[in-house]
């Protein structure tokens, strides 16, 4: 009898949110994307120290998004947020070609960490696609070394303009599909 009750309760209870970690260098638009994912088109992000978390319901999935501070001093503490991460959202400022190698190093370091073994999906937002001379999706993919760095994981690069919400939900669609098995 207890097994029947347990399986009935499981059929109607909400699934556990998927832990999604959001990382980037500073000033790339990560917090703007974080707010757009929540459907907030008017929030003006501000630099923060620490971690902001929010449950984001998207179609068939609930994400528990962790927006981790990007300030250089905070990056040393990123690893404290790594345990139980199922997906990584990494944001790149495509208008800042000179920081692509720094971004690549931070991404490599994060994905190589032992506590990131459970991270099975990597979504890279190539933000600020409206800027003259910005990096293309192909340049971001190559510059980050994604085929090598994210080997064994599902990954994609989504072009976006966070300030206008262009491409943000497309990335979230891919993330949902990758975590529930459709991608």
GROMACS .gro file of N, CA and C in nm:
model
  549
    1UNK      N    1   0.082  -0.120   0.000
    1UNK     CA    2   0.000   0.000   0.000
    1UNK      C    3   0.086   0.126   0.000
    2UNK      N    4   0.193   0.125   0.081
    2UNK     CA    5   0.281   0.241   0.087
    2UNK      C    6   0.345   0.272  -0.047
    3UNK      N    7   0.379   0.167  -0.124
    3UNK     CA    8   0.441   0.189  -0.255
    3UNK      C    9   0.344   0.255  -0.352
    4UNK      N   10   0.215   0.218  -0.343
    4UNK     CA   11   0.113   0.278  -0.430
    4UNK      C   12   0.097   0.425  -0.396
    5UNK      N   13   0.088   0.455  -0.266
    5UNK     CA   14   0.074   0.594  -0.222
    5UNK      C   15   0.195   0.676  -0.267
    6UNK      N   16   0.314   0.619  -0.252
    6UNK     CA   17   0.435   0.689  -0.291
    6UNK      C   18   0.438   0.717  -0.440
    7UNK      N   19   0.399   0.619  -0.522
    7UNK     CA   20   0.402   0.642  -0.667
    7UNK      C   21   0.295   0.740  -0.711
    8UNK      N   22   0.180   0.741  -0.644
    8UNK     CA   23   0.076   0.839  -0.677
    8UNK      C   24   0.123   0.979  -0.640
    9UNK      N   25   0.182   0.993  -0.522
    9UNK     CA   26   0.233   1.123  -0.478
    9UNK      C   27   0.340   1.172  -0.576
   10UNK      N   28   0.427   1.081  -0.621
   10UNK     CA   29   0.533   1.118  -0.715
   10UNK      C   30   0.478   1.164  -0.849
   11UNK      N   31   0.365   1.109  -0.889
   11UNK     CA   32   0.305   1.146  -1.017
   11UNK      C   33   0.251   1.288  -1.016
   12UNK      N   34   0.215   1.339  -0.899
   12UNK     CA   35   0.154   1.472  -0.891
   12UNK      C   36   0.246   1.578  -0.831
   13UNK      N   37   0.360   1.538  -0.777
   13UNK     CA   38   0.449   1.638  -0.719
   13UNK      C   39   0.535   1.701  -0.829
   14UNK      N   40   0.571   1.824  -0.807
   14UNK     CA   41   0.652   1.896  -0.906
   14UNK      C   42   0.793   1.838  -0.908
   15UNK      N   43   0.851   1.825  -1.026
   15UNK     CA   44   0.988   1.776  -1.033
   15UNK      C   45   1.084   1.876  -0.970
   16UNK      N   46   1.194   1.824  -0.921
   16UNK     CA   47   1.296   1.908  -0.859
   16UNK      C   48   1.355   2.002  -0.964
   17UNK      N   49   1.371   2.130  -0.931
   17UNK     CA   50   1.431   2.223  -1.028
   17UNK      C   51   1.572   2.179  -1.068
   18UNK      N   52   1.607   2.205  -1.192
   18UNK     CA   53   1.741   2.176  -1.245
   18UNK      C   54   1.833   2.292  -1.207
   19UNK      N   55   1.946   2.261  -1.146
   19UNK     CA   56   2.039   2.366  -1.107
   19UNK      C   57   2.119   2.413  -1.229
   20UNK      N   58   2.105   2.541  -1.259
   20UNK     CA   59   2.172   2.604  -1.372
   20UNK      C   60   2.260   2.716  -1.318
   21UNK      N   61   2.388   2.705  -1.342
   21UNK     CA   62   2.484   2.804  -1.295
   21UNK      C   63   2.513   2.902  -1.407
   22UNK      N   64   2.508   3.032  -1.378
   22UNK     CA   65   2.537   3.136  -1.477
   22UNK      C   66   2.668   3.205  -1.441
   23UNK      N   67   2.764   3.198  -1.533
   23UNK     CA   68   2.896   3.258  -1.511
   23UNK      C   69   2.936   3.343  -1.631
   24UNK      N   70   3.026   3.437  -1.607
   24UNK     CA   71   3.081   3.520  -1.715
   24UNK      C   72   3.189   3.609  -1.656
   25UNK      N   73   3.257   3.678  -1.743
   25UNK     CA   74   3.340   3.789  -1.698
   25UNK      C   75   3.246   3.903  -1.661
   26UNK      N   76   3.299   4.010  -1.606
   26UNK     CA   77   3.217   4.124  -1.567
   26UNK      C   78   3.175   4.206  -1.690
   27UNK      N   79   3.062   4.272  -1.676
   27UNK     CA   80   3.010   4.367  -1.777
   27UNK      C   81   2.980   4.305  -1.913
   28UNK      N   82   2.931   4.182  -1.915
   28UNK     CA   83   2.900   4.117  -2.043
   28UNK      C   84   2.750   4.104  -2.067
   29UNK      N   85   2.667   4.134  -1.966
   29UNK     CA   86   2.522   4.125  -1.983
   29UNK      C   87   2.458   4.003  -1.918
   30UNK      N   88   2.533   3.932  -1.834
   30UNK     CA   89   2.481   3.810  -1.772
   30UNK      C   90   2.359   3.838  -1.685
   31UNK      N   91   2.363   3.939  -1.604
   31UNK     CA   92   2.248   3.968  -1.517
   31UNK      C   93   2.128   4.014  -1.598
   32UNK      N   94   2.151   4.084  -1.709
   32UNK     CA   95   2.040   4.122  -1.797
   32UNK      C   96   1.975   3.995  -1.852
   33UNK      N   97   2.054   3.899  -1.895
   33UNK     CA   98   1.999   3.772  -1.944
   33UNK      C   99   1.925   3.701  -1.831
   34UNK      N  100   1.980   3.701  -1.711
   34UNK     CA  101   1.916   3.640  -1.594
   34UNK      C  102   1.775   3.697  -1.574
   35UNK      N  103   1.762   3.829  -1.582
   35UNK     CA  104   1.630   3.892  -1.565
   35UNK      C  105   1.539   3.863  -1.684
   36UNK      N  106   1.592   3.862  -1.806
   36UNK     CA  107   1.509   3.833  -1.923
   36UNK      C  108   1.457   3.690  -1.919
   37UNK      N  109   1.536   3.598  -1.867
   37UNK     CA  110   1.491   3.459  -1.852
   37UNK      C  111   1.368   3.451  -1.761
   38UNK      N  112   1.359   3.543  -1.668
   38UNK     CA  113   1.246   3.547  -1.575
   38UNK      C  114   1.126   3.620  -1.636
   39UNK      N  115   1.143   3.672  -1.757
   39UNK     CA  116   1.035   3.747  -1.820
   39UNK      C  117   1.033   3.893  -1.779
   40UNK      N  118   1.135   3.939  -1.709
   40UNK     CA  119   1.142   4.077  -1.663
   40UNK      C  120   1.213   4.161  -1.770
   41UNK      N  121   1.135   4.237  -1.843
   41UNK     CA  122   1.188   4.317  -1.954
   41UNK      C  123   1.236   4.455  -1.910
   42UNK      N  124   1.205   4.495  -1.787
   42UNK     CA  125   1.234   4.632  -1.746
   42UNK      C  126   1.342   4.643  -1.638
   43UNK      N  127   1.378   4.533  -1.575
   43UNK     CA  128   1.477   4.540  -1.467
   43UNK      C  129   1.610   4.590  -1.520
   44UNK      N  130   1.670   4.678  -1.445
   44UNK     CA  131   1.803   4.728  -1.478
   44UNK      C  132   1.900   4.662  -1.382
   45UNK      N  133   1.984   4.572  -1.433
   45UNK     CA  134   2.075   4.501  -1.343
   45UNK      C  135   2.181   4.593  -1.286
   46UNK      N  136   2.232   4.554  -1.172
   46UNK     CA  137   2.339   4.627  -1.108
   46UNK      C  138   2.444   4.526  -1.064
   47UNK      N  139   2.569   4.566  -1.062
   47UNK     CA  140   2.673   4.473  -1.018
   47UNK      C  141   2.645   4.428  -0.876
   48UNK      N  142   2.660   4.299  -0.853
   48UNK     CA  143   2.637   4.247  -0.720
   48UNK      C  144   2.753   4.158  -0.678
   49UNK      N  145   2.765   4.141  -0.550
   49UNK     CA  146   2.866   4.051  -0.495
   49UNK      C  147   2.790   3.933  -0.439
   50UNK      N  148   2.834   3.813  -0.473
   50UNK     CA  149   2.768   3.695  -0.420
   50UNK      C  150   2.686   3.625  -0.527
   51UNK      N  151   2.575   3.566  -0.483
   51UNK     CA  152   2.493   3.483  -0.571
   51UNK      C  153   2.348   3.524  -0.558
   52UNK      N  154   2.281   3.541  -0.673
   52UNK     CA  155   2.136   3.558  -0.677
   52UNK      C  156   2.078   3.429  -0.731
   53UNK      N  157   1.972   3.378  -0.669
   53UNK     CA  158   1.906   3.259  -0.722
   53UNK      C  159   1.760   3.289  -0.748
   54UNK      N  160   1.709   3.221  -0.849
   54UNK     CA  161   1.568   3.238  -0.886
   54UNK      C  162   1.521   3.112  -0.955
   55UNK      N  163   1.401   3.066  -0.919
   55UNK     CA  164   1.340   2.955  -0.992
   55UNK      C  165   1.272   3.011  -1.116
   56UNK      N  166   1.305   2.957  -1.231
   56UNK     CA  167   1.252   3.002  -1.359
   56UNK      C  168   1.177   2.886  -1.422
   57UNK      N  169   1.047   2.902  -1.440
   57UNK     CA  170   0.965   2.799  -1.505
   57UNK      C  171   0.965   2.828  -1.654
   58UNK      N  172   1.005   2.729  -1.732
   58UNK     CA  173   1.007   2.744  -1.878
   58UNK      C  174   0.952   2.617  -1.941
   59UNK      N  175   0.834   2.628  -1.998
   59UNK     CA  176   0.767   2.516  -2.063
   59UNK      C  177   0.757   2.397  -1.968
   60UNK      N  178   0.829   2.288  -1.996
   60UNK     CA  179   0.816   2.166  -1.916
   60UNK      C  180   0.921   2.154  -1.807
   61UNK      N  181   0.995   2.257  -1.780
   61UNK     CA  182   1.109   2.246  -1.690
   61UNK      C  183   1.115   2.366  -1.596
   62UNK      N  184   1.163   2.342  -1.476
   62UNK     CA  185   1.192   2.451  -1.383
   62UNK      C  186   1.342   2.452  -1.360
   63UNK      N  187   1.401   2.568  -1.380
   63UNK     CA  188   1.544   2.587  -1.357
   63UNK      C  189   1.562   2.665  -1.228
   64UNK      N  190   1.656   2.624  -1.147
   64UNK     CA  191   1.698   2.708  -1.036
   64UNK      C  192   1.827   2.774  -1.083
   65UNK      N  193   1.813   2.898  -1.131
   65UNK     CA  194   1.927   2.969  -1.189
   65UNK      C  195   2.007   3.039  -1.080
   66UNK      N  196   2.136   3.022  -1.085
   66UNK     CA  197   2.229   3.086  -0.992
   66UNK      C  198   2.312   3.186  -1.071
   67UNK      N  199   2.287   3.314  -1.048
   67UNK     CA  200   2.364   3.422  -1.112
   67UNK      C  201   2.478   3.455  -1.015
   68UNK      N  202   2.598   3.412  -1.050
   68UNK     CA  203   2.714   3.427  -0.962
   68UNK      C  204   2.793   3.551  -1.003
   69UNK      N  205   2.829   3.631  -0.905
   69UNK     CA  206   2.902   3.755  -0.930
   69UNK      C  207   3.021   3.733  -1.022
   70UNK      N  208   3.041   3.828  -1.113
   70UNK     CA  209   3.147   3.817  -1.214
   70UNK      C  210   3.269   3.902  -1.184
   71UNK      N  211   3.264   3.979  -1.078
   71UNK     CA  212   3.379   4.063  -1.045
   71UNK      C  213   3.502   3.974  -1.028
   72UNK      N  214   3.617   4.021  -1.069
   72UNK     CA  215   3.740   3.940  -1.066
   72UNK      C  216   3.765   3.880  -0.928
   73UNK      N  217   3.743   3.957  -0.824
   73UNK     CA  218   3.768   3.906  -0.689
   73UNK      C  219   3.670   3.793  -0.655
   74UNK      N  220   3.551   3.796  -0.710
   74UNK     CA  221   3.450   3.694  -0.681
   74UNK      C  222   3.475   3.565  -0.759
   75UNK      N  223   3.543   3.573  -0.872
   75UNK     CA  224   3.564   3.454  -0.955
   75UNK      C  225   3.640   3.346  -0.881
   76UNK      N  226   3.723   3.384  -0.787
   76UNK     CA  227   3.797   3.284  -0.709
   76UNK      C  228   3.703   3.201  -0.623
   77UNK      N  229   3.582   3.251  -0.599
   77UNK     CA  230   3.487   3.179  -0.514
   77UNK      C  231   3.380   3.105  -0.595
   78UNK      N  232   3.388   3.108  -0.727
   78UNK     CA  233   3.289   3.042  -0.811
   78UNK      C  234   3.271   2.895  -0.772
   79UNK      N  235   3.381   2.829  -0.741
   79UNK     CA  236   3.374   2.684  -0.717
   79UNK      C  237   3.281   2.648  -0.602
   80UNK      N  238   3.253   2.741  -0.512
   80UNK     CA  239   3.160   2.710  -0.403
   80UNK      C  240   3.019   2.687  -0.454
   81UNK      N  241   2.989   2.733  -0.575
   81UNK     CA  242   2.855   2.714  -0.634
   81UNK      C  243   2.850   2.594  -0.728
   82UNK      N  244   2.961   2.526  -0.753
   82UNK     CA  245   2.966   2.419  -0.852
   82UNK      C  246   2.889   2.291  -0.816
   83UNK      N  247   2.889   2.245  -0.690
   83UNK     CA  248   2.825   2.117  -0.661
   83UNK      C  249   2.679   2.112  -0.708
   84UNK      N  250   2.642   1.998  -0.765
   84UNK     CA  251   2.505   1.968  -0.811
   84UNK      C  252   2.462   2.047  -0.934
   85UNK      N  253   2.554   2.114  -1.001
   85UNK     CA  254   2.519   2.188  -1.123
   85UNK      C  255   2.489   2.091  -1.235
   86UNK      N  256   2.373   2.109  -1.299
   86UNK     CA  257   2.334   2.025  -1.412
   86UNK      C  258   2.362   2.092  -1.546
   87UNK      N  259   2.365   2.226  -1.546
   87UNK     CA  260   2.393   2.299  -1.670
   87UNK      C  261   2.466   2.428  -1.636
   88UNK      N  262   2.549   2.469  -1.730
   88UNK     CA  263   2.621   2.595  -1.717
   88UNK      C  264   2.577   2.688  -1.829
   89UNK      N  265   2.541   2.810  -1.791
   89UNK     CA  266   2.516   2.916  -1.888
   89UNK      C  267   2.635   3.012  -1.875
   90UNK      N  268   2.707   3.029  -1.984
   90UNK     CA  269   2.825   3.114  -1.985
   90UNK      C  270   2.801   3.225  -2.087
   91UNK      N  271   2.822   3.349  -2.046
   91UNK     CA  272   2.791   3.463  -2.132
   91UNK      C  273   2.921   3.530  -2.177
   92UNK      N  274   2.929   3.559  -2.307
   92UNK     CA  275   3.046   3.624  -2.366
   92UNK      C  276   3.002   3.756  -2.429
   93UNK      N  277   3.080   3.860  -2.407
   93UNK     CA  278   3.058   3.990  -2.471
   93UNK      C  279   3.128   3.986  -2.607
   94UNK      N  280   3.050   3.971  -2.713
   94UNK     CA  281   3.109   3.957  -2.846
   94UNK      C  282   3.166   4.088  -2.900
   95UNK      N  283   3.140   4.198  -2.832
   95UNK     CA  284   3.197   4.326  -2.876
   95UNK      C  285   3.337   4.347  -2.819
   96UNK      N  286   3.379   4.260  -2.727
   96UNK     CA  287   3.508   4.275  -2.660
   96UNK      C  288   3.601   4.160  -2.699
   97UNK      N  289   3.656   4.169  -2.819
   97UNK     CA  290   3.743   4.064  -2.873
   97UNK      C  291   3.864   4.038  -2.783
   98UNK      N  292   3.912   4.142  -2.718
   98UNK     CA  293   4.036   4.130  -2.641
   98UNK      C  294   4.020   4.046  -2.515
   99UNK      N  295   3.897   4.023  -2.470
   99UNK     CA  296   3.878   3.944  -2.348
   99UNK      C  297   3.832   3.801  -2.376
  100UNK      N  298   3.828   3.762  -2.503
  100UNK     CA  299   3.781   3.627  -2.536
  100UNK      C  300   3.872   3.521  -2.475
  101UNK      N  301   4.002   3.540  -2.479
  101UNK     CA  302   4.094   3.441  -2.421
  101UNK      C  303   4.075   3.431  -2.270
  102UNK      N  304   4.054   3.545  -2.204
  102UNK     CA  305   4.027   3.543  -2.060
  102UNK      C  306   3.898   3.467  -2.031
  103UNK      N  307   3.796   3.490  -2.113
  103UNK     CA  308   3.670   3.417  -2.097
  103UNK      C  309   3.692   3.268  -2.118
  104UNK      N  310   3.771   3.233  -2.220
  104UNK     CA  311   3.799   3.092  -2.248
  104UNK      C  312   3.868   3.025  -2.129
  105UNK      N  313   3.962   3.095  -2.069
  105UNK     CA  314   4.033   3.039  -1.952
  105UNK      C  315   3.938   3.017  -1.835
  106UNK      N  316   3.850   3.112  -1.809
  106UNK     CA  317   3.753   3.096  -1.699
  106UNK      C  318   3.658   2.980  -1.727
  107UNK      N  319   3.613   2.966  -1.851
  107UNK     CA  320   3.525   2.855  -1.887
  107UNK      C  321   3.598   2.722  -1.871
  108UNK      N  322   3.722   2.713  -1.920
  108UNK     CA  323   3.800   2.589  -1.906
  108UNK      C  324   3.818   2.553  -1.759
  109UNK      N  325   3.852   2.651  -1.677
  109UNK     CA  326   3.873   2.626  -1.535
  109UNK      C  327   3.745   2.575  -1.469
  110UNK      N  328   3.633   2.639  -1.500
  110UNK     CA  329   3.505   2.597  -1.440
  110UNK      C  330   3.469   2.455  -1.481
  111UNK      N  331   3.475   2.425  -1.609
  111UNK     CA  332   3.432   2.292  -1.656
  111UNK      C  333   3.528   2.181  -1.616
  112UNK      N  334   3.653   2.213  -1.587
  112UNK     CA  335   3.750   2.112  -1.546
  112UNK      C  336   3.741   2.079  -1.397
  113UNK      N  337   3.669   2.160  -1.321
  113UNK     CA  338   3.660   2.140  -1.176
  113UNK      C  339   3.587   2.010  -1.144
  114UNK      N  340   3.636   1.937  -1.045
  114UNK     CA  341   3.576   1.808  -1.005
  114UNK      C  342   3.427   1.820  -0.973
  115UNK      N  343   3.387   1.930  -0.911
  115UNK     CA  344   3.246   1.947  -0.872
  115UNK      C  345   3.155   1.977  -0.991
  116UNK      N  346   3.212   1.991  -1.111
  116UNK     CA  347   3.131   2.015  -1.231
  116UNK      C  348   3.112   1.889  -1.314
  117UNK      N  349   3.150   1.773  -1.261
  117UNK     CA  350   3.134   1.648  -1.336
  117UNK      C  351   2.988   1.621  -1.372
  118UNK      N  352   2.894   1.665  -1.289
  118UNK     CA  353   2.752   1.642  -1.316
  118UNK      C  354   2.692   1.741  -1.413
  119UNK      N  355   2.769   1.839  -1.456
  119UNK     CA  356   2.720   1.939  -1.552
  119UNK      C  357   2.717   1.875  -1.690
  120UNK      N  358   2.596   1.856  -1.742
  120UNK     CA  359   2.586   1.782  -1.868
  120UNK      C  360   2.551   1.870  -1.988
  121UNK      N  361   2.520   1.997  -1.964
  121UNK     CA  362   2.485   2.088  -2.074
  121UNK      C  363   2.554   2.222  -2.055
  122UNK      N  364   2.603   2.279  -2.166
  122UNK     CA  365   2.668   2.410  -2.163
  122UNK      C  366   2.603   2.497  -2.270
  123UNK      N  367   2.542   2.605  -2.225
  123UNK     CA  368   2.483   2.705  -2.314
  123UNK      C  369   2.569   2.830  -2.306
  124UNK      N  370   2.622   2.871  -2.420
  124UNK     CA  371   2.699   2.996  -2.426
  124UNK      C  372   2.614   3.098  -2.499
  125UNK      N  373   2.590   3.211  -2.433
  125UNK     CA  374   2.523   3.323  -2.498
  125UNK      C  375   2.631   3.413  -2.556
  126UNK      N  376   2.629   3.433  -2.687
  126UNK     CA  377   2.717   3.527  -2.755
  126UNK      C  378   2.642   3.660  -2.759
  127UNK      N  379   2.659   3.739  -2.654
  127UNK     CA  380   2.580   3.860  -2.633
  127UNK      C  381   2.639   3.981  -2.706
  128UNK      N  382   2.555   4.081  -2.720
  128UNK     CA  383   2.589   4.210  -2.782
  128UNK      C  384   2.615   4.195  -2.932
  129UNK      N  385   2.533   4.115  -2.996
  129UNK     CA  386   2.545   4.091  -3.139
  129UNK      C  387   2.507   4.212  -3.223
  130UNK      N  388   2.457   4.317  -3.160
  130UNK     CA  389   2.421   4.439  -3.232
  130UNK      C  390   2.537   4.537  -3.242
  131UNK      N  391   2.652   4.503  -3.187
  131UNK     CA  392   2.767   4.593  -3.189
  131UNK      C  393   2.850   4.573  -3.317
  132UNK      N  394   2.900   4.683  -3.371
  132UNK     CA  395   2.985   4.676  -3.490
  132UNK      C  396   3.110   4.594  -3.460
  133UNK      N  397   3.146   4.507  -3.553
  133UNK     CA  398   3.269   4.430  -3.541
  133UNK      C  399   3.265   4.320  -3.437
  134UNK      N  400   3.146   4.283  -3.394
  134UNK     CA  401   3.137   4.181  -3.289
  134UNK      C  402   3.179   4.044  -3.342
  135UNK      N  403   3.216   3.958  -3.249
  135UNK     CA  404   3.253   3.821  -3.283
  135UNK      C  405   3.132   3.744  -3.332
  136UNK      N  406   3.151   3.658  -3.430
  136UNK     CA  407   3.043   3.572  -3.478
  136UNK      C  408   3.030   3.451  -3.385
  137UNK      N  409   2.923   3.377  -3.401
  137UNK     CA  410   2.904   3.254  -3.324
  137UNK      C  411   3.021   3.158  -3.350
  138UNK      N  412   3.064   3.148  -3.476
  138UNK     CA  413   3.176   3.060  -3.510
  138UNK      C  414   3.305   3.105  -3.441
  139UNK      N  415   3.329   3.236  -3.434
  139UNK     CA  416   3.449   3.287  -3.366
  139UNK      C  417   3.443   3.260  -3.217
  140UNK      N  418   3.326   3.274  -3.157
  140UNK     CA  419   3.310   3.245  -3.014
  140UNK      C  420   3.334   3.097  -2.989
  141UNK      N  421   3.275   3.012  -3.072
  141UNK     CA  422   3.292   2.867  -3.058
  141UNK      C  423   3.439   2.829  -3.064
  142UNK      N  424   3.508   2.880  -3.164
  142UNK     CA  425   3.649   2.851  -3.182
  142UNK      C  426   3.734   2.912  -3.070
  143UNK      N  427   3.708   3.038  -3.039
  143UNK     CA  428   3.787   3.109  -2.938
  143UNK      C  429   3.776   3.048  -2.799
  144UNK      N  430   3.659   2.993  -2.767
  144UNK     CA  431   3.641   2.926  -2.638
  144UNK      C  432   3.691   2.782  -2.641
  145UNK      N  433   3.715   2.730  -2.761
  145UNK     CA  434   3.758   2.590  -2.774
  145UNK      C  435   3.649   2.493  -2.731
  146UNK      N  436   3.524   2.527  -2.760
  146UNK     CA  437   3.411   2.449  -2.709
  146UNK      C  438   3.413   2.301  -2.744
  147UNK      N  439   3.445   2.261  -2.867
  147UNK     CA  440   3.443   2.117  -2.894
  147UNK      C  441   3.535   2.038  -2.800
  148UNK      N  442   3.645   2.097  -2.759
  148UNK     CA  443   3.740   2.032  -2.669
  148UNK      C  444   3.701   2.053  -2.523
  149UNK      N  445   3.672   2.176  -2.486
  149UNK     CA  446   3.645   2.211  -2.347
  149UNK      C  447   3.516   2.148  -2.295
  150UNK      N  448   3.416   2.139  -2.382
  150UNK     CA  449   3.286   2.084  -2.341
  150UNK      C  450   3.266   1.941  -2.391
  151UNK      N  451   3.375   1.875  -2.427
  151UNK     CA  452   3.365   1.737  -2.477
  151UNK      C  453   3.291   1.650  -2.375
  152UNK      N  454   3.201   1.566  -2.427
  152UNK     CA  455   3.123   1.478  -2.340
  152UNK      C  456   2.997   1.542  -2.285
  153UNK      N  457   2.977   1.667  -2.318
  153UNK     CA  458   2.857   1.739  -2.273
  153UNK      C  459   2.783   1.790  -2.396
  154UNK      N  460   2.654   1.814  -2.380
  154UNK     CA  461   2.579   1.884  -2.485
  154UNK      C  462   2.616   2.032  -2.474
  155UNK      N  463   2.634   2.098  -2.587
  155UNK     CA  464   2.666   2.241  -2.582
  155UNK      C  465   2.615   2.310  -2.708
  156UNK      N  466   2.593   2.439  -2.693
  156UNK     CA  467   2.556   2.523  -2.807
  156UNK      C  468   2.596   2.667  -2.778
  157UNK      N  469   2.607   2.745  -2.884
  157UNK     CA  470   2.630   2.889  -2.872
  157UNK      C  471   2.508   2.958  -2.932
  158UNK      N  472   2.444   3.043  -2.852
  158UNK     CA  473   2.324   3.115  -2.894
  158UNK      C  474   2.358   3.263  -2.908
  159UNK      N  475   2.341   3.318  -3.027
  159UNK     CA  476   2.362   3.463  -3.042
  159UNK      C  477   2.246   3.535  -2.973
  160UNK      N  478   2.277   3.649  -2.914
  160UNK     CA  479   2.170   3.723  -2.847
  160UNK      C  480   2.204   3.871  -2.834
  161UNK      N  481   2.099   3.947  -2.809
  161UNK     CA  482   2.109   4.088  -2.772
  161UNK      C  483   2.023   4.100  -2.647
  162UNK      N  484   2.084   4.084  -2.532
  162UNK     CA  485   2.009   4.075  -2.406
  162UNK      C  486   1.924   4.198  -2.380
  163UNK      N  487   1.974   4.316  -2.412
  163UNK     CA  488   1.899   4.438  -2.383
  163UNK      C  489   1.768   4.446  -2.459
  164UNK      N  490   1.757   4.371  -2.569
  164UNK     CA  491   1.633   4.369  -2.647
  164UNK      C  492   1.565   4.232  -2.640
  165UNK      N  493   1.615   4.145  -2.554
  165UNK     CA  494   1.561   4.010  -2.534
  165UNK      C  495   1.569   3.922  -2.659
  166UNK      N  496   1.653   3.956  -2.752
  166UNK     CA  497   1.666   3.877  -2.875
  166UNK      C  498   1.758   3.758  -2.849
  167UNK      N  499   1.706   3.639  -2.873
  167UNK     CA  500   1.784   3.516  -2.859
  167UNK      C  501   1.785   3.455  -2.721
  168UNK      N  502   1.739   3.529  -2.620
  168UNK     CA  503   1.745   3.477  -2.482
  168UNK      C  504   1.656   3.355  -2.466
  169UNK      N  505   1.531   3.364  -2.510
  169UNK     CA  506   1.439   3.251  -2.495
  169UNK      C  507   1.477   3.135  -2.585
  170UNK      N  508   1.539   3.163  -2.700
  170UNK     CA  509   1.587   3.054  -2.786
  170UNK      C  510   1.690   2.970  -2.711
  171UNK      N  511   1.778   3.036  -2.638
  171UNK     CA  512   1.876   2.964  -2.557
  171UNK      C  513   1.810   2.883  -2.448
  172UNK      N  514   1.710   2.941  -2.384
  172UNK     CA  515   1.637   2.870  -2.278
  172UNK      C  516   1.563   2.749  -2.335
  173UNK      N  517   1.509   2.761  -2.456
  173UNK     CA  518   1.446   2.646  -2.522
  173UNK      C  519   1.546   2.532  -2.539
  174UNK      N  520   1.665   2.566  -2.588
  174UNK     CA  521   1.768   2.463  -2.606
  174UNK      C  522   1.806   2.401  -2.473
  175UNK      N  523   1.822   2.484  -2.371
  175UNK     CA  524   1.862   2.434  -2.239
  175UNK      C  525   1.759   2.337  -2.185
  176UNK      N  526   1.633   2.373  -2.196
  176UNK     CA  527   1.526   2.284  -2.151
  176UNK      C  528   1.533   2.150  -2.224
  177UNK      N  529   1.544   2.155  -2.355
  177UNK     CA  530   1.550   2.032  -2.435
  177UNK      C  531   1.672   1.948  -2.398
  178UNK      N  532   1.783   2.012  -2.373
  178UNK     CA  533   1.905   1.937  -2.341
  178UNK      C  534   1.895   1.869  -2.205
  179UNK      N  535   1.823   1.929  -2.112
  179UNK     CA  536   1.813   1.872  -1.978
  179UNK      C  537   1.703   1.768  -1.963
  180UNK      N  538   1.603   1.773  -2.050
  180UNK     CA  539   1.498   1.671  -2.039
  180UNK      C  540   1.507   1.568  -2.151
  181UNK      N  541   1.615   1.577  -2.229
  181UNK     CA  542   1.644   1.471  -2.324
  181UNK      C  543   1.599   1.489  -2.466
  182UNK      N  544   1.556   1.608  -2.505
  182UNK     CA  545   1.510   1.630  -2.642
  182UNK      C  546   1.617   1.686  -2.734
  183UNK      N  547   1.731   1.724  -2.680
  183UNK     CA  548   1.835   1.787  -2.764
  183UNK      C  549   1.946   1.689  -2.794
   0.00000   0.00000   0.00000
